[in-house]
Coordinates of C-alpha atoms in Angstrom, one line a residue:
M218 CA 0.0 0.0 0.0
A219 CA 1.3 3.5 -0.9
K220 CA 2.2 5.7 2.0
N221 CA 0.4 8.9 2.6
I222 CA 2.2 12.2 1.9
Q223 CA 2.9 13.7 5.3
S224 CA 2.9 17.3 4.2
L225 CA -0.6 16.9 2.7
E226 CA -1.9 15.2 5.8
R227 CA -0.6 18.1 7.9
A228 CA -2.2 20.6 5.5
A229 CA -5.5 18.8 5.7
A230 CA -5.4 18.7 9.5
M231 CA -4.6 22.4 9.5
L232 CA -7.6 23.2 7.3
R233 CA -9.9 21.1 9.5
L234 CA -8.5 22.9 12.6
L235 CA -9.3 26.3 11.1
A236 CA -12.8 25.1 10.0
G237 CA -13.7 23.6 13.4
G238 CA -12.3 26.0 15.9
E239 CA -12.3 29.7 16.5
R240 CA -12.7 32.1 13.6
R241 CA -9.0 32.9 13.6
L242 CA -6.0 31.1 15.1
G243 CA -2.5 32.3 15.7
L244 CA 0.6 30.4 14.5
S245 CA 1.4 29.2 18.1
D246 CA -2.1 27.9 18.5
I247 CA -2.0 26.0 15.2
A248 CA 1.5 24.5 15.9
S249 CA 0.7 23.4 19.4
S250 CA -2.7 21.9 18.5
L251 CA -1.2 19.8 15.7
G252 CA 2.1 19.0 17.5
L253 CA 4.2 20.8 14.9
A254 CA 7.3 23.0 15.2
K255 CA 6.4 26.6 14.5
G256 CA 8.7 26.7 11.5
T257 CA 6.9 23.6 9.9
A258 CA 3.5 25.1 10.6
H259 CA 4.5 28.4 9.2
G260 CA 5.8 26.8 6.0
I261 CA 2.5 24.9 5.4
L262 CA 0.4 28.0 6.2
R263 CA 2.4 30.1 3.7
T264 CA 1.8 27.5 1.0
L265 CA -1.9 27.4 1.8
Q266 CA -2.1 31.1 1.8
A267 CA -0.4 31.4 -1.6
E268 CA -3.0 29.0 -3.0
G269 CA -5.9 31.0 -1.5
F270 CA -6.9 28.3 1.0
V271 CA -5.9 30.3 4.0
E272 CA -5.9 34.0 4.7
Q273 CA -4.0 36.0 7.3
D274 CA -5.5 39.0 9.1
D275 CA -3.2 42.0 8.7
A276 CA -3.9 43.4 12.1
S277 CA -3.7 40.4 14.4
G278 CA -1.5 38.1 12.2
R279 CA -4.0 35.3 12.9
Y280 CA -5.1 32.8 10.2
Q281 CA -8.5 31.8 8.8
L282 CA -9.9 29.8 5.9
G283 CA -9.6 31.5 2.5
A284 CA -12.0 32.3 -0.3
E285 CA -10.6 29.6 -2.6
L286 CA -12.1 26.9 -0.3
L287 CA -15.5 28.6 -0.5
R288 CA -15.2 28.6 -4.3
L289 CA -14.4 24.9 -4.3
G290 CA -17.2 24.2 -1.9
N291 CA -19.7 26.1 -4.0
S292 CA -18.6 24.0 -7.0
Y293 CA -19.3 20.8 -5.1
L294 CA -22.7 22.1 -4.0
D295 CA -23.5 23.2 -7.6
V296 CA -23.0 19.6 -8.8
H297 CA -25.3 18.3 -6.1
E298 CA -27.9 20.9 -6.8
L299 CA -27.7 20.1 -10.5
R300 CA -28.2 16.4 -9.8
A301 CA -31.1 17.1 -7.4
R302 CA -32.9 19.4 -9.9
A303 CA -32.4 16.9 -12.7
L304 CA -33.6 13.7 -11.0
V305 CA -37.2 13.8 -12.0
W306 CA -36.6 15.2 -15.5
T307 CA -33.9 12.6 -16.4
D308 CA -36.1 9.8 -15.1
D309 CA -38.9 11.0 -17.3
L310 CA -36.5 11.3 -20.3
A311 CA -35.3 7.7 -19.9
R312 CA -38.8 6.4 -19.5
S313 CA -40.1 8.3 -22.6
S314 CA -37.1 7.6 -24.8
G315 CA -36.5 4.0 -23.7
E316 CA -32.8 4.8 -23.6
S317 CA -30.0 5.5 -21.0
V318 CA -29.7 9.1 -19.8
H319 CA -26.5 10.7 -18.6
L320 CA -25.8 13.9 -16.8
G321 CA -22.3 15.3 -17.2
V322 CA -20.1 18.2 -16.0
L323 CA -16.7 19.5 -17.0
H324 CA -14.0 18.0 -14.9
Q325 CA -10.2 17.6 -15.4
H326 CA -10.2 18.0 -19.2
G327 CA -13.1 15.7 -19.6
V328 CA -16.8 15.0 -18.8
L329 CA -17.6 13.6 -15.4
I330 CA -20.8 11.5 -15.3
V331 CA -22.6 12.7 -12.2
H332 CA -26.0 10.9 -12.8
H333 CA -27.0 7.9 -14.9
V334 CA -30.5 6.6 -15.4
F335 CA -30.6 3.1 -16.8
R336 CA -32.4 2.1 -20.0
P337 CA -35.9 1.1 -18.8
D338 CA -35.7 -2.6 -19.8
D339 CA -34.5 -5.8 -18.3
S340 CA -31.1 -5.7 -19.9
R341 CA -27.9 -5.9 -17.8
Q342 CA -26.3 -2.5 -17.5
V343 CA -23.4 -1.0 -15.6
L344 CA -23.7 2.2 -13.5
E345 CA -21.4 4.9 -15.1
V346 CA -21.6 7.5 -12.3
G347 CA -18.0 8.7 -11.7
A348 CA -16.9 7.7 -15.2
M349 CA -15.0 10.1 -17.4
Q350 CA -15.8 10.8 -21.1
P351 CA -13.7 12.7 -23.6
L352 CA -14.6 16.3 -24.5
H353 CA -14.0 16.2 -28.2
S354 CA -16.0 13.1 -29.4
T355 CA -18.9 12.6 -27.0
A356 CA -22.2 14.5 -27.3
L357 CA -21.9 15.7 -23.7
G358 CA -18.4 16.9 -24.3
K359 CA -19.1 18.8 -27.5
V360 CA -22.1 20.6 -25.9
L361 CA -19.9 21.7 -23.0
V362 CA -17.1 22.8 -25.3
A363 CA -19.5 24.7 -27.5
Y364 CA -21.0 26.7 -24.6
D365 CA -18.3 26.8 -21.9
P366 CA -15.2 28.9 -22.7
V367 CA -13.1 26.9 -20.1
A368 CA -14.2 23.6 -21.7
H369 CA -13.4 25.0 -25.1
S370 CA -9.8 26.0 -24.1
E371 CA -9.3 22.5 -22.5
A372 CA -10.5 20.7 -25.6
L373 CA -8.0 22.6 -27.7
E374 CA -5.2 21.8 -25.3
V375 CA -5.7 18.0 -25.1
D376 CA -4.8 15.4 -27.7
R377 CA -8.0 14.8 -29.7
K378 CA -7.6 11.1 -30.1
P379 CA -9.5 9.3 -32.9
F380 CA -11.6 6.6 -31.2
T381 CA -13.3 5.5 -34.4
P382 CA -12.9 6.5 -38.1
R383 CA -15.8 9.0 -37.5
T384 CA -14.0 11.0 -34.7
V385 CA -13.4 14.6 -35.7
T386 CA -9.8 15.5 -34.6
E387 CA -8.6 18.3 -36.9
L388 CA -9.1 21.8 -35.4
P389 CA -10.9 23.5 -38.4
E390 CA -13.4 20.7 -38.7
F391 CA -13.8 20.5 -34.9
E392 CA -14.5 24.3 -34.7
E393 CA -17.1 23.9 -37.5
L394 CA -18.8 21.2 -35.5
L395 CA -18.9 23.5 -32.4
N396 CA -20.4 26.3 -34.5
L397 CA -23.1 23.8 -35.7
T398 CA -23.7 22.7 -32.1
R399 CA -24.3 26.3 -31.0
A400 CA -26.5 27.1 -34.0
R401 CA -28.9 24.2 -33.4
G402 CA -28.6 23.9 -29.6
W403 CA -27.5 20.3 -29.3
A404 CA -24.7 18.0 -30.1
A405 CA -24.5 14.5 -31.7
D406 CA -22.1 11.6 -31.3
V407 CA -22.9 8.9 -33.9
E408 CA -20.2 6.3 -33.5
E409 CA -17.5 8.9 -32.9
T410 CA -16.5 7.5 -29.5
W411 CA -17.8 3.9 -29.5
E412 CA -18.7 1.7 -32.5
G413 CA -22.5 1.0 -32.7
V414 CA -23.4 3.7 -30.1
A415 CA -25.1 7.1 -30.7
A416 CA -26.0 10.0 -28.4
V417 CA -27.6 13.4 -28.4
A418 CA -27.0 16.0 -25.8
A419 CA -28.1 19.5 -24.8
P420 CA -26.7 22.1 -22.4
I421 CA -28.0 23.0 -19.0
H422 CA -27.6 26.6 -17.7
D423 CA -27.9 28.1 -14.2
R424 CA -29.4 31.3 -13.0
R425 CA -26.5 33.3 -14.3
R426 CA -27.1 31.7 -17.8
M427 CA -23.8 29.9 -17.5
P428 CA -23.4 26.3 -18.7
V429 CA -23.2 24.0 -15.7
G430 CA -23.6 20.7 -17.3
A431 CA -25.3 18.7 -20.1
V432 CA -27.8 15.9 -20.5
A433 CA -27.7 13.2 -23.1
I434 CA -29.6 10.2 -24.4
T435 CA -27.3 7.3 -25.3
G436 CA -28.1 4.0 -27.1
A437 CA -27.5 1.7 -29.9
V438 CA -27.3 3.4 -33.3
E439 CA -30.2 1.3 -34.7
R440 CA -32.5 2.6 -32.0
V441 CA -31.3 6.2 -31.6
C442 CA -30.9 6.9 -35.3
N443 CA -33.1 6.6 -38.4
G444 CA -31.5 6.5 -41.8
G445 CA -28.1 7.5 -40.3
E446 CA -29.6 10.6 -38.6
L447 CA -30.6 11.1 -35.0
R448 CA -34.3 10.6 -34.4
S449 CA -35.9 14.1 -34.3
E450 CA -38.2 13.2 -31.4
L451 CA -35.2 12.2 -29.3
V452 CA -33.4 15.5 -30.1
A453 CA -36.6 17.4 -29.0
A454 CA -36.9 15.3 -25.8
V455 CA -33.3 16.0 -24.8
R456 CA -33.6 19.7 -25.4
D457 CA -36.9 19.9 -23.5
C458 CA -35.2 18.1 -20.6
A459 CA -32.3 20.4 -20.6
R460 CA -34.6 23.5 -20.7
A461 CA -36.6 22.1 -17.8
V462 CA -33.6 21.5 -15.6
S463 CA -32.2 25.0 -16.5
R464 CA -35.5 26.6 -15.5
D465 CA -35.4 24.7 -12.2
L466 CA -31.9 26.1 -11.7
G467 CA -33.3 29.7 -12.2
A468 CA -32.2 30.2 -15.8
G469 CA -35.6 31.2 -17.1
R470 CA -36.7 30.5 -20.6
F471 CA -34.2 29.6 -23.4

């Protein structure tokens, strides 16, 4: 078993101490509480301060939790709010479409699946919550890249690997695909990531009209497509679901 990194353990203990004790703590208090030398504690605090996780009061010299932790915490809460708001709508979408439904968010240069509704039949299926999907080839990824500037930058930085002969990897063609996605409000993946699998996705926006995720229907090409094109009723259903979740998040009408 790999050993834990001591400096990270100490930093985590320091953050928990600041979160659970008085509003502000001095260097001596922190060092003695954690059984650390003052020099060691000061070095860790300086690193946490540089990263925005800890702030030092100019007048007293005492330390408190920083704004960066609040930002990270809000991001965590946003994902949970997104899932909570999407539960009923994604269940309805899976039931009406007869296919799997995925809810994804931008995470570490990819799409993190945060909710997965199984196809409503008796087939054996694997829960994909926590799985990562590529940005450049999946329907969820292309929607996020088209609407989120951060996702767009990340998609341009990563190696756009060809998963199938249909995967678009060259930048000019990829940008054209994103323009098409923005123009019609949804993205497709017809055997661009997995042979025999097709998907359609639409963006979800929050009260600030910012893209916070995407929802997609995914299934076998022969069911999701008709004559090589995505079935129009599935496209409409995904877009309606995304709009409904967006409204519940306070985005208003799109």
